[in-house]
Coordinates of C-alpha atoms in Angstrom, one line a residue:
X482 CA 94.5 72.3 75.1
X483 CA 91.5 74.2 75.6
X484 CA 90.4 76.7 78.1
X485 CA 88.2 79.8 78.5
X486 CA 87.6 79.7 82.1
X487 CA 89.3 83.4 82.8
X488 CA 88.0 86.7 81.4
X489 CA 91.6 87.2 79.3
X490 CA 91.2 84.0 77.4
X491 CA 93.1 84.1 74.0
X492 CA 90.9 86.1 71.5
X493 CA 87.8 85.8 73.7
X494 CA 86.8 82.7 72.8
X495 CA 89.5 80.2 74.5
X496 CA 93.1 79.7 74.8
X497 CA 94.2 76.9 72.6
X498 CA 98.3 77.3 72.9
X499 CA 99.3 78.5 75.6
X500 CA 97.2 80.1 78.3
X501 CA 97.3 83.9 78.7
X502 CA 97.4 83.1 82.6
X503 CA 100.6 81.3 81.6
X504 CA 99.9 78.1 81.6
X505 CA 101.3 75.5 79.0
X506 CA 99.0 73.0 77.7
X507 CA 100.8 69.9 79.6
X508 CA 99.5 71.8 83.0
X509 CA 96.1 72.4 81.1
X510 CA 95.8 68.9 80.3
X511 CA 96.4 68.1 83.6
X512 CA 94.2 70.3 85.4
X513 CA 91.2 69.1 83.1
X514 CA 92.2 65.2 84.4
X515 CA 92.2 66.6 87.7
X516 CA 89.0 68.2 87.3
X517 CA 87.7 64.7 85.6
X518 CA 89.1 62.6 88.5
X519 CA 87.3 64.6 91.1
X520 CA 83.8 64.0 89.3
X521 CA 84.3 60.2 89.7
X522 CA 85.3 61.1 93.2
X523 CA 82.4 63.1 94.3
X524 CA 80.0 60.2 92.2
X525 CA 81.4 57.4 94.5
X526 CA 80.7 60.3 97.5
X527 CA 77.3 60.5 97.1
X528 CA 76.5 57.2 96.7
X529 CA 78.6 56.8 100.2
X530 CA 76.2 59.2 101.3
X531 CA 72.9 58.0 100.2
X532 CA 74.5 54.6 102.6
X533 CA 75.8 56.9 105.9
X534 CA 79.1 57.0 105.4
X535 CA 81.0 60.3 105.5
X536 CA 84.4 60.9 103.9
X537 CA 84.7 64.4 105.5
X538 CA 88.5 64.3 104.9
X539 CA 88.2 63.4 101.5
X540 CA 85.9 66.1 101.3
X541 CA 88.2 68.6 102.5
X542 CA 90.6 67.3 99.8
X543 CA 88.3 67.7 97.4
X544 CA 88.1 71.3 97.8
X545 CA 92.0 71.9 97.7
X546 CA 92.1 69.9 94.8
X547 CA 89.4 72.0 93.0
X548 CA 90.9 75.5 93.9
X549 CA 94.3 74.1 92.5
X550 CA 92.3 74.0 89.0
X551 CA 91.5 77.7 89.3
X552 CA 93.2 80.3 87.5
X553 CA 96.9 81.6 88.7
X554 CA 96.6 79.0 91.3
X555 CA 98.6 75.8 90.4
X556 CA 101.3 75.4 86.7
X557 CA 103.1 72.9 88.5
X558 CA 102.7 69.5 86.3
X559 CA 104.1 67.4 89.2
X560 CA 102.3 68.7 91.8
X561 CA 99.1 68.3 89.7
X562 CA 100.2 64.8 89.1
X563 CA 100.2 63.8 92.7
X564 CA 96.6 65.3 93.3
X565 CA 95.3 63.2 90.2
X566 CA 96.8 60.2 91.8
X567 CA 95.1 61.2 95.2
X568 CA 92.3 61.6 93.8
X569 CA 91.9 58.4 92.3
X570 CA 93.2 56.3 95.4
X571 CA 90.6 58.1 97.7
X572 CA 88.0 57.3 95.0
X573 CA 89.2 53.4 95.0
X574 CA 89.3 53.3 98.9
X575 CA 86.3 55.0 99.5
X576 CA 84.5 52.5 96.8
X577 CA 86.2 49.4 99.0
X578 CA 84.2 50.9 101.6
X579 CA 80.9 50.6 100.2
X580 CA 80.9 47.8 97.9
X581 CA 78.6 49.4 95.1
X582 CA 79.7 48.6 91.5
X583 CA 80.5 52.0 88.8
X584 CA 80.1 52.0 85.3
X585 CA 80.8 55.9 84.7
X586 CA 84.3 56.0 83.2
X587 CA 85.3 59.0 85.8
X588 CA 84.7 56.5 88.7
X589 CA 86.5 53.3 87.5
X590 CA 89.5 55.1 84.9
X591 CA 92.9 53.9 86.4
X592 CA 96.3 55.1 85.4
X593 CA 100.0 53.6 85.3
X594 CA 102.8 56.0 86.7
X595 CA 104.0 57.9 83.9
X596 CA 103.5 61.0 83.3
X597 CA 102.5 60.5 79.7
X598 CA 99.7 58.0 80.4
X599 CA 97.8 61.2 82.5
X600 CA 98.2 63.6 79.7
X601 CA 97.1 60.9 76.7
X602 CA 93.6 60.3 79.5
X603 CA 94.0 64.1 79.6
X604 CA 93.4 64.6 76.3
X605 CA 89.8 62.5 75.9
X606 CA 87.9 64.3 78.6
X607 CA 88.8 67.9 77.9
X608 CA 86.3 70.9 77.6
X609 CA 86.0 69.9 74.0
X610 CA 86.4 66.3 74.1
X611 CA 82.9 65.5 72.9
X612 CA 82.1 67.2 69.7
X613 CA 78.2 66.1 70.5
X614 CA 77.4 68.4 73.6
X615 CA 74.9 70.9 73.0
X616 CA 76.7 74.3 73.1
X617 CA 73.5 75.6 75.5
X618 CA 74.4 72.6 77.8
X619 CA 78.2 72.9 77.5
X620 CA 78.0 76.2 78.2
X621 CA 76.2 75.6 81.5
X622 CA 77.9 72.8 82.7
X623 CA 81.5 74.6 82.7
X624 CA 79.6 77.9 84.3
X625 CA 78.4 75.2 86.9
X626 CA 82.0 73.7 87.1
X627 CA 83.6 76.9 87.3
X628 CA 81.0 78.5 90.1
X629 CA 81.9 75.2 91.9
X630 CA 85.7 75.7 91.3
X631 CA 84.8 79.7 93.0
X632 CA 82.6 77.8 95.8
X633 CA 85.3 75.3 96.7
X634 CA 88.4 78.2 97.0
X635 CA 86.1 80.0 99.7
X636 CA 85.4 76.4 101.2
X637 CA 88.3 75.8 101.7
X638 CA 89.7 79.3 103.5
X639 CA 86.6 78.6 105.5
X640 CA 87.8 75.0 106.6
X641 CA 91.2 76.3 107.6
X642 CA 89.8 78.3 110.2
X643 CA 87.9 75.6 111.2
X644 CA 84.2 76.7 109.5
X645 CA 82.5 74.2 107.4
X646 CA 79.1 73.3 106.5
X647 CA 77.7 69.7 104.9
X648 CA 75.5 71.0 102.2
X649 CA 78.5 73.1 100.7
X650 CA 80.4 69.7 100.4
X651 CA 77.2 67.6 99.5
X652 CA 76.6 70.7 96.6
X653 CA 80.2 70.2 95.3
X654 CA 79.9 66.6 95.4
X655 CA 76.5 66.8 93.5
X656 CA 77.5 69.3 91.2
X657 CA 80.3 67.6 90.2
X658 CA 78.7 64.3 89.8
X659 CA 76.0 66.0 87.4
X660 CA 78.3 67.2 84.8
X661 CA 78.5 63.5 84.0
X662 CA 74.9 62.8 83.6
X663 CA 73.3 63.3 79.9
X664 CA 69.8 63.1 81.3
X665 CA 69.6 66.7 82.3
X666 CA 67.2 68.8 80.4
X667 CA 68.3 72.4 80.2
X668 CA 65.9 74.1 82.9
X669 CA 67.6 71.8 85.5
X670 CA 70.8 72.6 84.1
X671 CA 69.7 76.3 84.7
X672 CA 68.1 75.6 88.3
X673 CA 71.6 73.3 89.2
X674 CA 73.9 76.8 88.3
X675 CA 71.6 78.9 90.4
X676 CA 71.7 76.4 93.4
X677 CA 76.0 77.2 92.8
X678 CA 75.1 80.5 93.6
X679 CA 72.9 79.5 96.8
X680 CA 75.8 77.2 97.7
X681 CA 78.4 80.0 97.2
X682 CA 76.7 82.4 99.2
X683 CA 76.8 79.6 102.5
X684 CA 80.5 79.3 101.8
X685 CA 80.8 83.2 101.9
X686 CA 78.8 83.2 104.9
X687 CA 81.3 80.4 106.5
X688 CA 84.4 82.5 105.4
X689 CA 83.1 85.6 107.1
X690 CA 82.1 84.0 110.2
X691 CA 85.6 82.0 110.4
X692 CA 87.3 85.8 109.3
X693 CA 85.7 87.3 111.8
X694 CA 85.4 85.4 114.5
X695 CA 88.9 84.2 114.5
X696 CA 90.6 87.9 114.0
X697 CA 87.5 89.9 114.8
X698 CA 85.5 92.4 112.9
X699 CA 87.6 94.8 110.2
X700 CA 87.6 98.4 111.7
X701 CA 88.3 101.4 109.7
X702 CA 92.4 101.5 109.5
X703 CA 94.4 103.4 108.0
X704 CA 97.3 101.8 105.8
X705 CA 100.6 103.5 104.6
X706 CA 101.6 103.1 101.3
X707 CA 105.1 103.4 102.3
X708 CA 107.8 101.5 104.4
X709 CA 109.7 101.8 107.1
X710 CA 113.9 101.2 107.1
X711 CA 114.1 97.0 108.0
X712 CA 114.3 93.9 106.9
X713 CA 111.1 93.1 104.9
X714 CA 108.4 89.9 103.7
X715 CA 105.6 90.7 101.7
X716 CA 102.5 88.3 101.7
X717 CA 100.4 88.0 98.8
X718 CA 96.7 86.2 97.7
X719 CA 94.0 86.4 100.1
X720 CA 94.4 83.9 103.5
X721 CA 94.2 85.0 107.3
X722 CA 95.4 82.1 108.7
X723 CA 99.2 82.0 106.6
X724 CA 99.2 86.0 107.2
X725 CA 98.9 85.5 111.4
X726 CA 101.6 82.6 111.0
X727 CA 103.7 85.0 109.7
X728 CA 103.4 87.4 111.8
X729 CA 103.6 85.2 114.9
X730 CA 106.7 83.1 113.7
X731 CA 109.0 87.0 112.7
X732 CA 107.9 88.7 115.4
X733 CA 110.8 89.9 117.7
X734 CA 113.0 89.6 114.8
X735 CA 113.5 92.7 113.3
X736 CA 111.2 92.0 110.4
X737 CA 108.5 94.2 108.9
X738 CA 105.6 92.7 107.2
X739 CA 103.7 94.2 104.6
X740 CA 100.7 93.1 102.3
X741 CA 100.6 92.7 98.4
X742 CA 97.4 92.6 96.8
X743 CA 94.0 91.0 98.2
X744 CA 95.8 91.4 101.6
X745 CA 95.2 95.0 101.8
X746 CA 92.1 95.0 104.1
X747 CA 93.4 92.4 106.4
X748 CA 95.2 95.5 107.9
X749 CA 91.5 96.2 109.4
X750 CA 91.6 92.9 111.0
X751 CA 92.2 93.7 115.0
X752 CA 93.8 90.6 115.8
X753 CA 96.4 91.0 113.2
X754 CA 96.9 94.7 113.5
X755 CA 98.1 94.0 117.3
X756 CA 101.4 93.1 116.0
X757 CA 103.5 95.7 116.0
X758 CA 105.5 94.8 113.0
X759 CA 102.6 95.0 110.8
X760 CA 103.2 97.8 109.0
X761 CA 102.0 98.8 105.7
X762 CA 100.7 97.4 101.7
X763 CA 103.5 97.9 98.8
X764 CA 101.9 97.3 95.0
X765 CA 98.7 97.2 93.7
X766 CA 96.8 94.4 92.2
X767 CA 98.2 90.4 91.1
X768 CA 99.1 91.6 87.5
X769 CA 101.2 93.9 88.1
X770 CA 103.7 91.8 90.2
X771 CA 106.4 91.0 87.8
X772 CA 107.2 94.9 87.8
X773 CA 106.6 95.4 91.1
X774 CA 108.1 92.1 93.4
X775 CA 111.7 93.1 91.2
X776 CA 111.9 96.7 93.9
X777 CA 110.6 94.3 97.0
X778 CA 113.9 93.7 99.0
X779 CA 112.7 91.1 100.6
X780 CA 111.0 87.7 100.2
X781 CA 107.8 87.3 98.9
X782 CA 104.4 84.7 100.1
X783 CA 101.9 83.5 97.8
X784 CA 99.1 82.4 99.5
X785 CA 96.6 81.7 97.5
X786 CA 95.7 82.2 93.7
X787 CA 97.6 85.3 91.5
X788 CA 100.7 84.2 90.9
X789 CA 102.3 84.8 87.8
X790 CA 105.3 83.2 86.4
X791 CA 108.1 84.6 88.4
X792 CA 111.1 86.4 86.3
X793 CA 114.8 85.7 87.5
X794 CA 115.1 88.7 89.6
X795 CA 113.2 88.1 92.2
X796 CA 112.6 84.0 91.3
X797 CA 114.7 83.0 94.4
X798 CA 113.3 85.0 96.6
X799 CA 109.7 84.2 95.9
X800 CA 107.4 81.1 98.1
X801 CA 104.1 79.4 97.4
X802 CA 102.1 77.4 100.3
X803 CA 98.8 75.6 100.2
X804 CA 97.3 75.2 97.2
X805 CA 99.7 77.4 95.3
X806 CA 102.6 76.0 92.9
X807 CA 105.0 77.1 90.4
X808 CA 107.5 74.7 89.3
X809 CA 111.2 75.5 90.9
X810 CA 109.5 77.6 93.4
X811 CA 110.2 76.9 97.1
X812 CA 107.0 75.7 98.5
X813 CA 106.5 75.9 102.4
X814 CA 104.3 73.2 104.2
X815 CA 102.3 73.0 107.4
X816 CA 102.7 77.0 107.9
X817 CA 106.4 76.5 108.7
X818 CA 108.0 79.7 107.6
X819 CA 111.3 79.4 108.7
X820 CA 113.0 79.2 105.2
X821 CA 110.8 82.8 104.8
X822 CA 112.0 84.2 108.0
X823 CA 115.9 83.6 107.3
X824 CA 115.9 84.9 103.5
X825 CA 114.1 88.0 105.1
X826 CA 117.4 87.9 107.7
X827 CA 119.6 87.6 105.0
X828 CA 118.4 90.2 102.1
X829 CA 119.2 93.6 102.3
X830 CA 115.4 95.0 103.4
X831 CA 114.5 98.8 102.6
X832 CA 117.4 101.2 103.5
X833 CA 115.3 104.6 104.5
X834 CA 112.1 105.4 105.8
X835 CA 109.5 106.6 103.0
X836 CA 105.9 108.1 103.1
X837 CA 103.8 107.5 100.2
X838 CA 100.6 108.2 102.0
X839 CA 98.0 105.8 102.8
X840 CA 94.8 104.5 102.2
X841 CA 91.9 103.6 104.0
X842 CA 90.2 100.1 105.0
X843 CA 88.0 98.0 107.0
X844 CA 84.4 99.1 106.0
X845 CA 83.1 95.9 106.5
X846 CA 79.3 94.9 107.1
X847 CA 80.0 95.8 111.1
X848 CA 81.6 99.2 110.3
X849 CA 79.2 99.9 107.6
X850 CA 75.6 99.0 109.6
X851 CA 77.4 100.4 112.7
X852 CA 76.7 103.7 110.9
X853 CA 73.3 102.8 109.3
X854 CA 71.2 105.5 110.9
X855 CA 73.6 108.3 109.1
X856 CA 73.5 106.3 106.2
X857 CA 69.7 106.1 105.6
X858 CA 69.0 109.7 107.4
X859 CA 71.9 110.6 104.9
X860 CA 69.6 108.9 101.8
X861 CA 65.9 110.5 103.1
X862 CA 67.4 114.3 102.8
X863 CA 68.8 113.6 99.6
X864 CA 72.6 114.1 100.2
X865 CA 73.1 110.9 99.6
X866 CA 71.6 110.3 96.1
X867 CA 73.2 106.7 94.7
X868 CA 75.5 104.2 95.5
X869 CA 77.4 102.4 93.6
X870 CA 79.3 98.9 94.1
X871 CA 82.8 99.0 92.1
X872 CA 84.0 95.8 92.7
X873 CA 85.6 92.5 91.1
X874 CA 88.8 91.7 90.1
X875 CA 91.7 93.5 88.4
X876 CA 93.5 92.0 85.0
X877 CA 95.9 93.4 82.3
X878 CA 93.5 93.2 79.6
X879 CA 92.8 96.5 77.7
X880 CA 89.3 97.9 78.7
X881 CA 89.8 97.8 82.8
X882 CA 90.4 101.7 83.0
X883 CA 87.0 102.1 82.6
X884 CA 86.6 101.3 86.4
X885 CA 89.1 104.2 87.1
X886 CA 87.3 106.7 85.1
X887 CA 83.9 105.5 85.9
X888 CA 85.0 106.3 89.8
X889 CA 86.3 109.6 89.3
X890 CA 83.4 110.7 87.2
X891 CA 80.7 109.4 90.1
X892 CA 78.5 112.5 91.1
X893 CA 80.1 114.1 94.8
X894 CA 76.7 113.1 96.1
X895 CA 77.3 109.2 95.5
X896 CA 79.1 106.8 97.4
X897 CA 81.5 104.1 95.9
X898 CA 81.7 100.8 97.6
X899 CA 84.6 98.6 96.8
X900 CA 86.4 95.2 97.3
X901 CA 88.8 92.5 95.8
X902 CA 91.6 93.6 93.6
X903 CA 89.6 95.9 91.1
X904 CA 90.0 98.1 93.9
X905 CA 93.4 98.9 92.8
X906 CA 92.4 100.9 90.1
X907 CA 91.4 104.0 92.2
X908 CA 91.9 102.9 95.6
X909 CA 93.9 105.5 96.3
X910 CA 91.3 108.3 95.0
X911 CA 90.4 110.7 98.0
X912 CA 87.2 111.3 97.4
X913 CA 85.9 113.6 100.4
X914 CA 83.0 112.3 102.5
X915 CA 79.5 113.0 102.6
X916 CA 78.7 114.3 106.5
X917 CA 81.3 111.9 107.7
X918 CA 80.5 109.2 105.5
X919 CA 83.5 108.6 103.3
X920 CA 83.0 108.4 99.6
X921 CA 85.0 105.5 99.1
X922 CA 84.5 102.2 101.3
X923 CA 86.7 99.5 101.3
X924 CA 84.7 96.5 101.9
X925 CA 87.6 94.1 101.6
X926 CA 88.7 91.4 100.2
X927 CA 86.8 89.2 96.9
X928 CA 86.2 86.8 99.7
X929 CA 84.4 89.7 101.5
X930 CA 81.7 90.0 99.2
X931 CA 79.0 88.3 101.3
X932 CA 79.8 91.9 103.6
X933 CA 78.2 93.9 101.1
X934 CA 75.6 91.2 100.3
X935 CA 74.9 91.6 103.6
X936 CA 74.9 95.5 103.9
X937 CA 72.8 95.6 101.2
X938 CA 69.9 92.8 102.5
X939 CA 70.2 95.7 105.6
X940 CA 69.6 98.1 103.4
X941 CA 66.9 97.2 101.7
X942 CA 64.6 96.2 105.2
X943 CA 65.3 99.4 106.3
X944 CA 63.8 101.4 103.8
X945 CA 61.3 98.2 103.4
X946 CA 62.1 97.7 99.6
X947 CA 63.8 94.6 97.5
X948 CA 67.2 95.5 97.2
X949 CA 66.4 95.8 93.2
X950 CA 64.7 98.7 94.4
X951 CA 67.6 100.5 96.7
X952 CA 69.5 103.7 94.7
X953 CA 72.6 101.2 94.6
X954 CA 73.6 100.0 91.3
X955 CA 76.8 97.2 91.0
X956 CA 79.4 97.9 88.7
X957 CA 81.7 94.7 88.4
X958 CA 84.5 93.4 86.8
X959 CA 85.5 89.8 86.8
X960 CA 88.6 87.9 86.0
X961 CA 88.5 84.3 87.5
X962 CA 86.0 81.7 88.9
X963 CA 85.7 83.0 92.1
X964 CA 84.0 86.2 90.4
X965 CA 81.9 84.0 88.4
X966 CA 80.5 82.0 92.2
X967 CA 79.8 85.7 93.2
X968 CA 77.8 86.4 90.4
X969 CA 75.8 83.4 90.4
X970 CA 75.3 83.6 94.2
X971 CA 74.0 87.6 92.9
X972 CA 71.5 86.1 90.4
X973 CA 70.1 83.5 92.7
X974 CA 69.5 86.2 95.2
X975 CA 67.4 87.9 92.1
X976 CA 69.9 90.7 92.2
X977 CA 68.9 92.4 88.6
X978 CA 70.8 95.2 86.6
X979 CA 74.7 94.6 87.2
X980 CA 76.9 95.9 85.0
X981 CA 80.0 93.8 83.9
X982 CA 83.2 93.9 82.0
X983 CA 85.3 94.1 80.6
X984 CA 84.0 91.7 78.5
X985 CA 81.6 88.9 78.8
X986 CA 82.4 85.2 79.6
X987 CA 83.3 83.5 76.5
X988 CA 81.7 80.1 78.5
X989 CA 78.4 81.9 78.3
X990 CA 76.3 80.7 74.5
X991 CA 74.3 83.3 72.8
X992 CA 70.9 81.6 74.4
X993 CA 72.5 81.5 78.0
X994 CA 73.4 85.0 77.7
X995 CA 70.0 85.8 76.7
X996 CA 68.5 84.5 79.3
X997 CA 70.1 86.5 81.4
X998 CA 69.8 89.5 80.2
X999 CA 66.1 89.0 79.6
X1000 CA 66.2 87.7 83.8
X1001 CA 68.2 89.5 85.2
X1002 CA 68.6 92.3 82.9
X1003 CA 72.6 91.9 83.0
X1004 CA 74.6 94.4 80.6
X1005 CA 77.9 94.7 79.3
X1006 CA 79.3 98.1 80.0
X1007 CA 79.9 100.4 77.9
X1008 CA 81.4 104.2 78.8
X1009 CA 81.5 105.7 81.9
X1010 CA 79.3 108.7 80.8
X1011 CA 76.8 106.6 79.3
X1012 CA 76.9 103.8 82.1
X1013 CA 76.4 106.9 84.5
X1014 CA 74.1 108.8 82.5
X1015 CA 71.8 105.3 81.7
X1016 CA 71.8 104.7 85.4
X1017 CA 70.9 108.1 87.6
X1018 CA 69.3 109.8 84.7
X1019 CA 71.3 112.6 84.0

């Protein structure tokens, strides 16, 4: 096997064993087939395309079957199996439909049944399977591949709640279908990765609108950190739509439900915070689960990716749905949790009120611009002098405390903005306000980051600048391929100056990385102090 995808890979140059997410290298073999198949399935799309025909269920597919493929998502080799075979026999039907001829091995490979066949293919069309790739063009092919994998995860939360958009499938599709061509010449390579970033912000924008148009806009809410004596599910991972099920299907049944994770904000959400029963967030972010699900007395929801291997102690009482899998793991289909419901009935849930505090959430783009005129009368008298965007995603590597201290050491007349699971390094910080305006805003989930995208294109009309030229500064940290779509959807919008850690992507070739630091200007970080002191001059 051989993967460097994630920001933990072994050594910082690729996992090669085992992977540090935890995958072993039958599943890695077996997510790079899957990852081949679906080229040769978006090559026969196109070409359906360019003749009229649609495949738009096929297309929908295609997405689930490329979020499976990103990290902490999917280790289960059978279940990765079945996609592969999916794959191909919606390539071969879709092909019966429009009678072209293929000679690209990706859209004509077949496979027997056994499992060994798949990991012997497997094993020809890895990352590293062609010794003769430039290392500039490998390296922007998988940052293309793994934007696309980021694109196609907030697809496909967008297509659940009904929110889609053609060009998002035709750039998956074409994206896909490139990485097989070996007539591209390095500025298109370049100009295909920064169209990822243009296609990742329209599935950002699709997300948000089926987010908030389904449960409405987030409002500032208040979340205890504590629980309530009851029987108890927590969901984890990042969708709406298996949340509300949820809480539709236990309500009236003596069951509190509490968030985990990327869930946090969806407490700001006022079509889920109607129910009652919704009560509170227990833990912090997706690595520290296997200490913390153990003191959960009560089952446990994946919903999406960041789930680790589960230990024995709480292994039985743990479920994936949609695209998640772990093999032995219960998984629960068509948003039937009833096998959820009675383990919750039948575990002992948490014996005694407790208050741990709370935190606060729901400073979304409406909250945020609702409250533009103190923000901006707030920046022209000075007592608001920087902001800064802490945000990305948490990990267990060595380095990420940086984002604590960093936070703690911001100036009292700065704000912090905040979202995905980074957050949990000082979410829980009070940081005063500045004349109302709270210090720290919760902007929400990773999915959320088109919200501060948004608050920030504000921004910048009102004071009639670029938003290069706004005091805000971003401050990120990345883990997976979702982060990776955000940051190319960043550059594309000529966003210049992030900071990011805690290490660069080992994906990223000395002349790629160049290049964007000579464009874009993008640095590692280094200390807090000097990160602070380099940016507001001090």
């Amino acid at each position: 096997m051989f993967c460097f995808q994630c920001e933990q890979t072994a050594k910082g140059k690729g996992c090669e064993v085992i992977g540090v997410c935890g995958k072993d290298e039958t599943t890695a073999d077996l997510q790079d087939l899957l990852v081949y198949a679906l080229k040769g399935f978006a090559e026969v799309s196109l070409k359906a395309r360019e003749k009229g025909i649609t495949d738009r269920d096929g297309e929908r597919f295609m997405l689930a079957a490329l979020f499976s493929t990103l990290t902490n998502v999917n280790f289960d080799p059978a279940r990765l199996a079945e996609l592969i075979k999916e794959t191909l026999e919606r390539r071969d039907e879709l092909k019966s439909k429009i009678g072209e001829e293929f000679t690209s091995d990706a859209a004509t490979f077949t496979l027997g049944s056994s499992m060994d066949e798949m990991i012997e293919k497997a094993k020809s069309v890895g990352i590293k399977a062609d010794p003769s790739v430039d290392e500039d063009i490998l390296s922007l092919r998988e940052t293309l591949i793994y934007g696309l994998k980021g694109v196609a995860a907030y697809g496909y939360h967008a297509s659940i709640l009904g929110k889609e958009d053609d060009y998002v499938f035709e750039f998956v599709e074409r994206g896909l279908a490139s990485t097989l061509r070996t007539d591209i010449s390095l500025e298109d390579w370049v100009n295909l990765v920064l169209e990822c970033g243009k296609a990742n912000l329209k599935a950002m924008e699709l997300l948000d609108a089926a987010n908030t148009g389904t449960y409405g806009h987030p409002v500032p809410t208040e979340v205890p950190l504590g629980h309530k004596k009851g029987k108890a599910i927590l969901v984890s991972g990042h969708d709406l739509k298996d949340l509300e099920e949820i809480l539709k299907q236990s309500e009236g049944k003596g069951i509190y439900v509490y968030t985990h994770g990327e869930m946090l904000p969806t407490h700001g959400y006022p079509e889920l915070k109607k129910y009652p029963h919704f009560y509170g967030h227990f833990g912090t972010a997706w690595q520290n689960q296997q200490k913390e699900f153990p003191q959960f007395p009560g089952p446990i929801v994946m919903t999406t990716n960041c789930i680790q291997k589960p230990i024995d102690t709480y292994k039985d009482n743990i479920f994936t749905c949609g695209v998640v899998a772990w093999p032995g793991v219960k998984h629960i289909k068509d948003h039937d949790f009833t096998p959820v419901i009675e383990k919750a009935l039948e575990m002992p849930g948490f014996d005694s009120d407790e208050d741990k505090g709370s935190v606060m959430v729901g400073f979304g783009r409406n909250a945020i611009l609702g409250v533009a005129d103190k923000i901006i009368e707030a920046v022209k008298s000075g007592a608001i002098r920087h902001f800064f965007l802490v945000a990305g995603c948490d990990g267990a590597k060595p380095g990420r405390n940086y984002y604590t201290e960093f936070v703690e050491k911001v100036p009292e007349d700065c704000v912090v903005l905040t979202l995905a699971c980074g957050k949990f390094r000082f979410f829980d910080k009070k940081l005063g306000d500045i004349g109302g305006i709270p210090r720290l805003l919760d902007v929400g989930q990773c999915n959320d980051a088109y919200s501060a995208i948004e608050v920030a294109l504000a921004l910048a009309k009102a004071f009639d600048c670029d938003v290069n030229e706004l005091p805000l500064s971003l401050v990120l940290s990345w883990y997976e391929q979702k982060a990776v779509a955000i940051l190319l959807t960043l550059l594309y919008l000529g966003i210049k100056n992030i900071k990011l850690g805690p290490s660069l992507p080992a994906f990223l070739s000395e002349n790629v990385l160049n290049l964007l630091v000579e464009k874009y200007n993008i640095k590692p970080i280094t200390t807090p102090d000097e990160d602070l002191k380099e940016i507001l001059g001090d």
